[in-house]
Coordinates of C-alpha atoms in Angstrom, one line a residue:
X1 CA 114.3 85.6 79.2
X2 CA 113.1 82.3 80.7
X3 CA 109.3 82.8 78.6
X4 CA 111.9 83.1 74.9
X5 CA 113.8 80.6 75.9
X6 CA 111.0 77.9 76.1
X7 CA 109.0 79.7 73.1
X8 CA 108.8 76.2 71.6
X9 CA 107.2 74.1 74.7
X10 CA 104.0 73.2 74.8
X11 CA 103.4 74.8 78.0
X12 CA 105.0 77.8 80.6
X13 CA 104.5 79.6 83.3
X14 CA 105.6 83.2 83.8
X15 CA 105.7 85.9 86.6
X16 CA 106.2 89.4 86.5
X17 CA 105.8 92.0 89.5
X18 CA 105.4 95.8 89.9
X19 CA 105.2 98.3 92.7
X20 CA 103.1 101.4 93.4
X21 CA 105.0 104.8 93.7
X22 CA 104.3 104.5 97.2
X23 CA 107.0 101.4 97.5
X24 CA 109.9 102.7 99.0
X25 CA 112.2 102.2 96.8
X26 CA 110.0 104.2 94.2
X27 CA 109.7 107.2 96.4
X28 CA 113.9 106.7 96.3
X29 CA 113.8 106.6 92.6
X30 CA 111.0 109.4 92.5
X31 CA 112.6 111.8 94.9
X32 CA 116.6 111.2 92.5
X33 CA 114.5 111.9 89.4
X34 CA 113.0 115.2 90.3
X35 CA 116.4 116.5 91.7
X36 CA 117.4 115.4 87.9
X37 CA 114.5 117.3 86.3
X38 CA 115.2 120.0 88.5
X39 CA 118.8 120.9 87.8
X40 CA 118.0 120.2 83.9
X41 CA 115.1 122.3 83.4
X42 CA 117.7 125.3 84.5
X43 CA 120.8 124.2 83.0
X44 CA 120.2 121.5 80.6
X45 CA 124.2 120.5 80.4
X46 CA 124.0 119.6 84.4
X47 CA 125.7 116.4 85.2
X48 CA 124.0 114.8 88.3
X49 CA 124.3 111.5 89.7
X50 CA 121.8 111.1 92.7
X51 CA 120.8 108.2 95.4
X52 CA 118.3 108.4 97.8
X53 CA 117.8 106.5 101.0
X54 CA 114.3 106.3 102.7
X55 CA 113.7 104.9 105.8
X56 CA 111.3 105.6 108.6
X57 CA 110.6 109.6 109.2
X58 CA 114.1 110.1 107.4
X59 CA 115.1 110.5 103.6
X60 CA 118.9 110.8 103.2
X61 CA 120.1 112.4 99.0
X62 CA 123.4 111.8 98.1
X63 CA 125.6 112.4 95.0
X64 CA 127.2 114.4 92.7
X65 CA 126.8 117.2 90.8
X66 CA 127.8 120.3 88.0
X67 CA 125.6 122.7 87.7
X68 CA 124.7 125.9 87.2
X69 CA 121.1 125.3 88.2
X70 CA 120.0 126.4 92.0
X71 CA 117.2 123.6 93.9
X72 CA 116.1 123.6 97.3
X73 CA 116.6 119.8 97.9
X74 CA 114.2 120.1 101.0
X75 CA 111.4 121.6 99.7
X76 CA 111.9 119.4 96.4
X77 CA 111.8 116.1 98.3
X78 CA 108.8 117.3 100.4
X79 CA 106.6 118.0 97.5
X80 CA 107.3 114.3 95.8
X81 CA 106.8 112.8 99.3
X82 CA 103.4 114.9 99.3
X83 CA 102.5 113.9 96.0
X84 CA 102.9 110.3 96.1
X85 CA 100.5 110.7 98.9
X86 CA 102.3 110.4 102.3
X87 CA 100.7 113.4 103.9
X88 CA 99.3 111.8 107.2
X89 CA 101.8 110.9 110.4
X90 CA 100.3 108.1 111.3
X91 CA 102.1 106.3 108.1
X92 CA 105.5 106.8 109.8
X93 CA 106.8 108.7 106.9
X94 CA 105.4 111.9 105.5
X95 CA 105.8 114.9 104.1
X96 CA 106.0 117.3 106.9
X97 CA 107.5 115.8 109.7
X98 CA 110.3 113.6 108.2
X99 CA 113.7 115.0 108.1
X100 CA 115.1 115.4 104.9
X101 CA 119.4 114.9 104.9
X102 CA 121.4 116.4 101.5
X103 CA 124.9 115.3 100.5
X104 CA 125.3 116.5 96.7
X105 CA 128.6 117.9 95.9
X106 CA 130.1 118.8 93.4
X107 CA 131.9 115.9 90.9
X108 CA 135.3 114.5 91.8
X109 CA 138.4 116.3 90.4
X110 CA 139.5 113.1 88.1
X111 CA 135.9 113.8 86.8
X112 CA 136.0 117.4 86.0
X113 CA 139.5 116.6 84.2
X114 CA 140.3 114.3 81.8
X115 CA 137.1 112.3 81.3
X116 CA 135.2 115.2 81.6
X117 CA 136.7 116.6 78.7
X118 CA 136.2 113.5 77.2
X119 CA 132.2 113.6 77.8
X120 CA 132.1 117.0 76.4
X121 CA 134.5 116.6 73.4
X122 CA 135.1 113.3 71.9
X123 CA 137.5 112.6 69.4
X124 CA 135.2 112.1 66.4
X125 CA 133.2 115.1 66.9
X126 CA 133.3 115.9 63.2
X127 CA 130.4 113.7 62.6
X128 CA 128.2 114.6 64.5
X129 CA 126.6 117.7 62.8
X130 CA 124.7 119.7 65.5
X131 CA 124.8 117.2 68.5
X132 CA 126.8 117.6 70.8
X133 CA 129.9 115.6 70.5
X134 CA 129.6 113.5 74.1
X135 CA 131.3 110.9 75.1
X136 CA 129.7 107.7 77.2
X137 CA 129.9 108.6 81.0
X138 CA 130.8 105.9 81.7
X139 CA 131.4 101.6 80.7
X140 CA 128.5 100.0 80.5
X141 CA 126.2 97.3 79.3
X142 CA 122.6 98.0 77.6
X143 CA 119.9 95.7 76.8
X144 CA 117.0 97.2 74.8
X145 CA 113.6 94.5 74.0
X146 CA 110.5 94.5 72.6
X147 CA 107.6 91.4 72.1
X148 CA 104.3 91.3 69.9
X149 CA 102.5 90.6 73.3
X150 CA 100.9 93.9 73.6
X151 CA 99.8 96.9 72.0
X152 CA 102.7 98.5 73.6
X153 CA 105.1 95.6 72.1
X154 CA 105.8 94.7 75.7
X155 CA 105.8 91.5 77.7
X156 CA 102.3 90.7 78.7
X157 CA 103.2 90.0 82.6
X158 CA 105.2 93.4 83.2
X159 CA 102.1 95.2 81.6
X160 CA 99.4 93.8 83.4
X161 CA 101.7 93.6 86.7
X162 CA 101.8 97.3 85.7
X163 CA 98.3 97.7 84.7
X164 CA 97.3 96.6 88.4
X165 CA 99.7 99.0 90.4
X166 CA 98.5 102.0 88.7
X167 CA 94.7 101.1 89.3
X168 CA 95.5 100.5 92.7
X169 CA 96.9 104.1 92.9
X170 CA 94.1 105.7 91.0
X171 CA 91.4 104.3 93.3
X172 CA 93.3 105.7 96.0
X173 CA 93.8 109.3 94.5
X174 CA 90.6 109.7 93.0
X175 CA 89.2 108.4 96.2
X176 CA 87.2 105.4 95.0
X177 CA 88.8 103.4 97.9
X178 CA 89.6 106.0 100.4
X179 CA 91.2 103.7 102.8
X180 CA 93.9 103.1 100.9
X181 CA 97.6 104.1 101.7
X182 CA 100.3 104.7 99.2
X183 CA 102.6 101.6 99.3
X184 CA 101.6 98.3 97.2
X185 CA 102.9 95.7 94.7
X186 CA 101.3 93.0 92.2
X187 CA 102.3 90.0 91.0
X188 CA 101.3 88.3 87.6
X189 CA 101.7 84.7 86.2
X190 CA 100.9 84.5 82.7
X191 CA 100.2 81.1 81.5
X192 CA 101.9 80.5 77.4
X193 CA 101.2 77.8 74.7
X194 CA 103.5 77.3 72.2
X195 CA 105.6 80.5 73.0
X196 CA 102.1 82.7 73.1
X197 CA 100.3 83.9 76.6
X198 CA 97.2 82.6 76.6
X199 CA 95.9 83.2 80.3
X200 CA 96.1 84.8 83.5
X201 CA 97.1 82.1 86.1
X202 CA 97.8 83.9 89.2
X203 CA 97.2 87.3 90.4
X204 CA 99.2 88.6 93.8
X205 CA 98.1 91.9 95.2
X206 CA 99.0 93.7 98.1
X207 CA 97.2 97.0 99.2
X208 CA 98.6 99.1 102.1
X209 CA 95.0 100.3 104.5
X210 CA 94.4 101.7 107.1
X211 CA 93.7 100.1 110.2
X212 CA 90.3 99.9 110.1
X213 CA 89.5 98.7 106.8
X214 CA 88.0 95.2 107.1
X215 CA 90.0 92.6 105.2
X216 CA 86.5 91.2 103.1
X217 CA 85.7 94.7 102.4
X218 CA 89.7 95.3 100.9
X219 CA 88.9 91.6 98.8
X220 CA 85.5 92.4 97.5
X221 CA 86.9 96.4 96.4
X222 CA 89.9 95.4 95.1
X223 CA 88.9 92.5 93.0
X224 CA 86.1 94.8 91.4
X225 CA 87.2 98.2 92.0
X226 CA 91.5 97.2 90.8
X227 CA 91.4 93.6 88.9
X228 CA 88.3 93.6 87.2
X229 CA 89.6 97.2 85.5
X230 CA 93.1 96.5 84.8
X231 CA 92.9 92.8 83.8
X232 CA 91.2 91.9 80.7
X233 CA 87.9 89.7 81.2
X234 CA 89.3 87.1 78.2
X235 CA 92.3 86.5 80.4
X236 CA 90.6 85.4 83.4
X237 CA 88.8 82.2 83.6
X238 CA 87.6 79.6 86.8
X239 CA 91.2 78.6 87.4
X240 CA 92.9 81.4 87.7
X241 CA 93.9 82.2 91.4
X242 CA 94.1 85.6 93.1
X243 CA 95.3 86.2 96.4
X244 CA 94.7 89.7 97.8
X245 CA 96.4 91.0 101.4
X246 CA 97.7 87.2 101.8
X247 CA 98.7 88.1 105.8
X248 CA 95.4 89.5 105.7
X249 CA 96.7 93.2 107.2
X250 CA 98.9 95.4 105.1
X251 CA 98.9 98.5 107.5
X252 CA 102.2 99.4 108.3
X253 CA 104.1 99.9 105.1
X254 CA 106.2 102.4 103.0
X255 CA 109.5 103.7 104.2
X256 CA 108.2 102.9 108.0
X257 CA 108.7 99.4 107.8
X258 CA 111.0 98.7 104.6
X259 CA 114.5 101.2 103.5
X260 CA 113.9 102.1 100.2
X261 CA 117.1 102.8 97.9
X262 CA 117.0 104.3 94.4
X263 CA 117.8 101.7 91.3
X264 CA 116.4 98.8 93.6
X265 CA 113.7 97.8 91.1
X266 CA 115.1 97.6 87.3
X267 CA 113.1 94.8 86.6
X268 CA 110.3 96.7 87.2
X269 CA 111.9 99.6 85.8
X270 CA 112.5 97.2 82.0
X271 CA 110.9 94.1 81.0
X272 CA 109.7 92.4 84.4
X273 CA 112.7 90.0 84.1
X274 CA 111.5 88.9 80.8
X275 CA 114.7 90.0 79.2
X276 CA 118.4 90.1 80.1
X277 CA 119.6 93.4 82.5
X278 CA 122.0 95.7 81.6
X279 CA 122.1 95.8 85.6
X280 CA 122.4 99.7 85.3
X281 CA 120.1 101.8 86.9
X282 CA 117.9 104.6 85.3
X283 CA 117.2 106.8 87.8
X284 CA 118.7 110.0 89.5
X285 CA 121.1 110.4 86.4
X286 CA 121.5 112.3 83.7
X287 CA 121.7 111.1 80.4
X288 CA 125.4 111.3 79.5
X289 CA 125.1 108.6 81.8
X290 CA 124.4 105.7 79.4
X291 CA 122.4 103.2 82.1
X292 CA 120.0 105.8 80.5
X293 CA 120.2 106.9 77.5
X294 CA 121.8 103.9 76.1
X295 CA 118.9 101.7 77.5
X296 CA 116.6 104.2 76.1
X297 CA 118.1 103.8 73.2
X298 CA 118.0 99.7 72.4
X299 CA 114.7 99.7 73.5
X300 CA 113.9 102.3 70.5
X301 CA 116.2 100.1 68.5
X302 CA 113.8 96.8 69.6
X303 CA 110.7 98.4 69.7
X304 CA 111.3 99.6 65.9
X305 CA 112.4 96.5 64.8
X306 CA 109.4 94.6 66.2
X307 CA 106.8 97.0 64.8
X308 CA 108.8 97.0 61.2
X309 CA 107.8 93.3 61.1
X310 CA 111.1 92.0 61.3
X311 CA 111.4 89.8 64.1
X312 CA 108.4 89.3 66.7
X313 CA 110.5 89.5 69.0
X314 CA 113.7 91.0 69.5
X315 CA 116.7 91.7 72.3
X316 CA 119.6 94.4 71.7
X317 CA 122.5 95.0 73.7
X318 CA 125.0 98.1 73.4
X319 CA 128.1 98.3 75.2
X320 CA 130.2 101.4 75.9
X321 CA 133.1 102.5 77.6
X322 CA 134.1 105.7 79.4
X323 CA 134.6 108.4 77.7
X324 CA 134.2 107.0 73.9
X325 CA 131.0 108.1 71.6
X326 CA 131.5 104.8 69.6
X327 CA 129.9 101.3 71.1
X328 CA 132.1 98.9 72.1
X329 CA 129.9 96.4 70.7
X330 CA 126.3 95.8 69.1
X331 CA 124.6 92.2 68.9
X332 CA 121.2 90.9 68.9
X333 CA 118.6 87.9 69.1
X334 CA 115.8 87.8 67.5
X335 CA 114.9 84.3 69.0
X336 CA 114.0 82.2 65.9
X337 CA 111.4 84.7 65.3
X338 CA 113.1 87.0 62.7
X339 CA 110.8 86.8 59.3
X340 CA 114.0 88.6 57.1
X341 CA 117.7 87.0 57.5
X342 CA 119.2 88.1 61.0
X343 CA 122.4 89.6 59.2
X344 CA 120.1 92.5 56.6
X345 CA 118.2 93.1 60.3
X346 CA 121.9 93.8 61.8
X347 CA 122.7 95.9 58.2
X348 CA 119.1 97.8 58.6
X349 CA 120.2 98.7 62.5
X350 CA 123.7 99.9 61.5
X351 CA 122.2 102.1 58.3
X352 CA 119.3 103.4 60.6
X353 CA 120.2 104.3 64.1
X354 CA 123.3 106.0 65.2
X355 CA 124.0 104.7 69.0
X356 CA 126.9 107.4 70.2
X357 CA 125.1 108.8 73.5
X358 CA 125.4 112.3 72.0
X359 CA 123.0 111.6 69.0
X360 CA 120.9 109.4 71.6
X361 CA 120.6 112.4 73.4
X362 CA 119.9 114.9 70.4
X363 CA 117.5 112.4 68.9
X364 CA 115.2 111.1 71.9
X365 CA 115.5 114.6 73.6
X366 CA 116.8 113.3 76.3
X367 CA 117.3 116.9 77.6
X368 CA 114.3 118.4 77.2
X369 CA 111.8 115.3 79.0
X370 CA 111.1 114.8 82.4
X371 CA 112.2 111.6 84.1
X372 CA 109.8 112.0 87.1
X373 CA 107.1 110.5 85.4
X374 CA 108.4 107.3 84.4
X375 CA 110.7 107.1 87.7
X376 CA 107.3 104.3 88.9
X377 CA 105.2 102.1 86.7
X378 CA 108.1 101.7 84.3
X379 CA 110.2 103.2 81.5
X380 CA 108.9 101.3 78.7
X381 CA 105.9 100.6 77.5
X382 CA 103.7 103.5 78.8
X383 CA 100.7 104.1 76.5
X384 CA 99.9 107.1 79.6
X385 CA 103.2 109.1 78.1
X386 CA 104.3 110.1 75.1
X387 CA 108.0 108.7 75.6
X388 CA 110.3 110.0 72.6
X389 CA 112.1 106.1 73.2
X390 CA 108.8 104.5 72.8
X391 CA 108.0 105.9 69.3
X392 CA 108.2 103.8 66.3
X393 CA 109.3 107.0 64.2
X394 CA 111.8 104.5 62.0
X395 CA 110.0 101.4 60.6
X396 CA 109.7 102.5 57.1
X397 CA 113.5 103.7 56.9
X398 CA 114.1 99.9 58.5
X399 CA 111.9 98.1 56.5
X400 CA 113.4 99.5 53.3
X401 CA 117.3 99.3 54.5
X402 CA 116.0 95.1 54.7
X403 CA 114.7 95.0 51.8
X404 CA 111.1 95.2 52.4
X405 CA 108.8 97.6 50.6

C-alpha cells in the first residue's frame, strides 16, 4: 500500500520478499494443501481445515475434517517433504526419518448443525441456478488487487522477489548448482518515479549449501546462474546493490533450525505487502472457506478491472459473515488512477461478477484445481499456471457495463 500511497512523489523506495518451497513455513503450507487436494479429488464436497507444524525431524497436522474421502496422512506428508527436496539426513529434516504426528478429526458438533446447514443451504438459494447454494464459512475480510506493473498485472517487487526464489529452486532441481539445499528467501527494493518502478535498488538473497560450498563460488553462481536469469538486464544498473549469503554460511536451515507454521507468509502468499491483507490465510482450507475463495475472487475482480482499462490500478475488498451467501460489504480504490468515473466502475462490478462463495466456487472451479501448486511462489500472478482467478475472461462484459465500447 505504502508504493500507492506515495504514487505522486517524486521518489520511493519499495521492498518485497519471497521464500523458496523449502522455507519452512512453505513446506507447512505445502504439506495442508495436499491433504486439501487429497480429500477433494475423492469427495469434492469435503470440508477440511488443516495446520501443520514443522520443526526439526518432526511435522505435527492438525484440523478438522468431513469427508468421505480416505488419505494416508503419513505417506501424503512424506511425498511433499520428498518432493520439495529434503531427502538427505544430514539437513535435520527429511523425508524418511522425520516423524510425521496426525490430529484431524472430524468438525465440531455446533459445525455439523446449524451453520453447517447454513454452508450447504442458504436462504436465497433460488438464484443461484446450478451452483450450489453455499453459505460463507465463515466472517471474513477479502482484499483482491491488481497494478499495470507487470505482464501479470502484479506489483513489480513481489514478482521479481518471486521471479528469484523459483530460479533459485530450478538450479537446484535441475542440478545446475548441485550444492544447493531446499530452504531460501529473496528480497527486492524497487526504486519508483512519479508512482512508476523504474529500477532495481537492492537485491537480498539467501541460498541454503552445503557445507562445503565455498562462499565466492555461491556469489559468482548465484549472481549469474539465479539473478542474471530472473532479473531483467534494463533494471539493473551500477548502483544497484546485491547482497548474497550476507553471514556468509547458510548451511543449517529448513525446519532444523526455524518451526515452520502454515498461513505464516500471506504477504508472500498476495501482493508482497503492496496492498492491504485480508489477514486470512489460504492454505490447508477448502474453499467454502472464504480466506480462499473470496480472496480468489477480488483478485479476479481487480485483475479484470485493470486489464478492462478502467483503473491502472485497483484494490477490492469483500466482506462476509458466517453462514450468509450475500457480502456484507463491497468497496474499492482505484487510487486516482481510474480513467472512467469510480461509481460506473462500482455499477460495472455489481452487473458483472456475482461474489456469493457458491457462484465463486462454480465459476473459478474452485473444486476441481489443485492448491498444491500455488501453496509456494504465490497465488497470484503466476504466468507458470493457468489459475482460473487469474484469467481476464470478463473485460469486454466490464468495459461495456461502463460505458466503453
Amino acid at each position: 500500500m505504502a508504493g500507492l500511497t506515495f504514487r505522486s512523489a517524486p521518489q520511493f523506495f519499495f521492498t518485497s520478499e519471497s521464500v523458496t518451497e523449502g522455507h519452512p513455513d512453505k513446506v507447512a503450507d505445502q504439506i495442508s494443501d495436499a491433504i486439501v487436494d487429497a480429500h477433494m479429488a475423492q469427495d469434492p464436497r469435503a470440508k477440511v481445515a488443516c495446520e501443520t507444524v514443522t520443526k526439526g525431524g518432526m511435522v505435527l497436522v492438525f484440523g478438522e475434517t468431513r469427508s468421505k474421502a480416505y488419505v494416508d496422512y503419513d505417506s501424503l506428508t512424506r511425498d511433499v517433504i520428498r518432493g520439495i527436496g529434503y531427502t538427505d539426513p544430514r539437513y535435520g529434516f527429511d523425508d524418511g526419518t522425520s516423524s510425521v504426528v496426525v490430529s484431524l478429526v472430524p468438525q465440531s458438533p455446533d459445525y455439523l448443525g446449524k451453520i453447517d446447514r447454513a454452508i450447504d443451504y442458504s436462504a436465497d438459494d433460488l438464484s443461484y441456478g446450478d451452483a450450489d447454494p453455499i453459505g460463507a464459512g465463515d466472517q471474513g475480510i477479502m482484499t483482491g488487487f491488481a497494478v499495470d506493473e507487470t505482464p501479470e498485472l502484479m506489483p513489480l517487487p513481489i514478482s521479481l522477489a518471486h521471479r528469484l526464489t523459483r530460479r533459485l529452486a530450478h538450479v537446484r532441481k535441475a542440478g545446475i548448482l548441485p550444492y544447493l539445499r531446499p530452504d531460501g528467501k529473496s528480497q527486492v527494493t524497487v526504486e519508483y518515479q512519479r508512482g512508476r518502478p523504474v529500477r532495481v535498488d537492492t537485491i537480498v538473497l539467501l541460498a541454503h549449501h552445503d557445507e562445503d560450498a565455498a562462499e565466492d563460488d555461491i556469489r559468482d553462481d548465484l549472481t549469474r546462474a539465479v539473478i542474471a536469469e530472473a532479473i531483467p538486464a534494463d533494471l539493473l544498473d551500477a548502483h544497484t546493490r546485491i547482497y548474497i549469503n550476507p553471514t556468509g554460511r547458510f548451511v543449517a536451515g529448513g525446519p532444523l533450525v526455524d518451526t515452520g507454521l502454515t498461513g505464516r507468509k500471506i504477504q508472500v502468499d498476495t501482493y508482497g505487502g503492496f496492498a492491504r491483507n485480508g489477514g486470512g490465510a489460504f492454505s490447508g482450507k477448502d474453499a467454502t472457506k472464504v480466506d480462499r475463495s473470496g480472496t480468489y475472487a477480488a483478485r479476479h475482480v481487480a485483475k479484470n478491472v485493470v486489464a478492462a482499462g478502467l483503473a491502472t490500478a485497483f484494490e477490492l475488498q469483500i466482506s462476509y459473515a458466517v453462514a450468509m451467501a450475500q457480502p456484507l460489504s463491497i468497496s474499492f480504490e482505484t487510487f486516482g488512477t481510474n480513467t472512467v468515473p469510480e461509481d460506473r466502475i462500482g455499477k460495472a462490478i455489481r452487473e458483472v461478477f456475482d461474489l456469493r462463495p457458491g457462484i465463486i466456487i462454480r465459476d473459478l472451479d474452485l473444486r476441481g484445481c489443485a492448491y498444491l501448486p500455488v501453496a509456494a511462489y504465490g497465488h497470484f500472478g503466476r504466468p507458470d499456471l493457468d489459475l482460473p482467478w487469474e484469467r481476464t475472461t470478463h473485460v469486454a462484459a466490464l468495459r461495456a457495463a461502463a460505458g466503453l465500447s
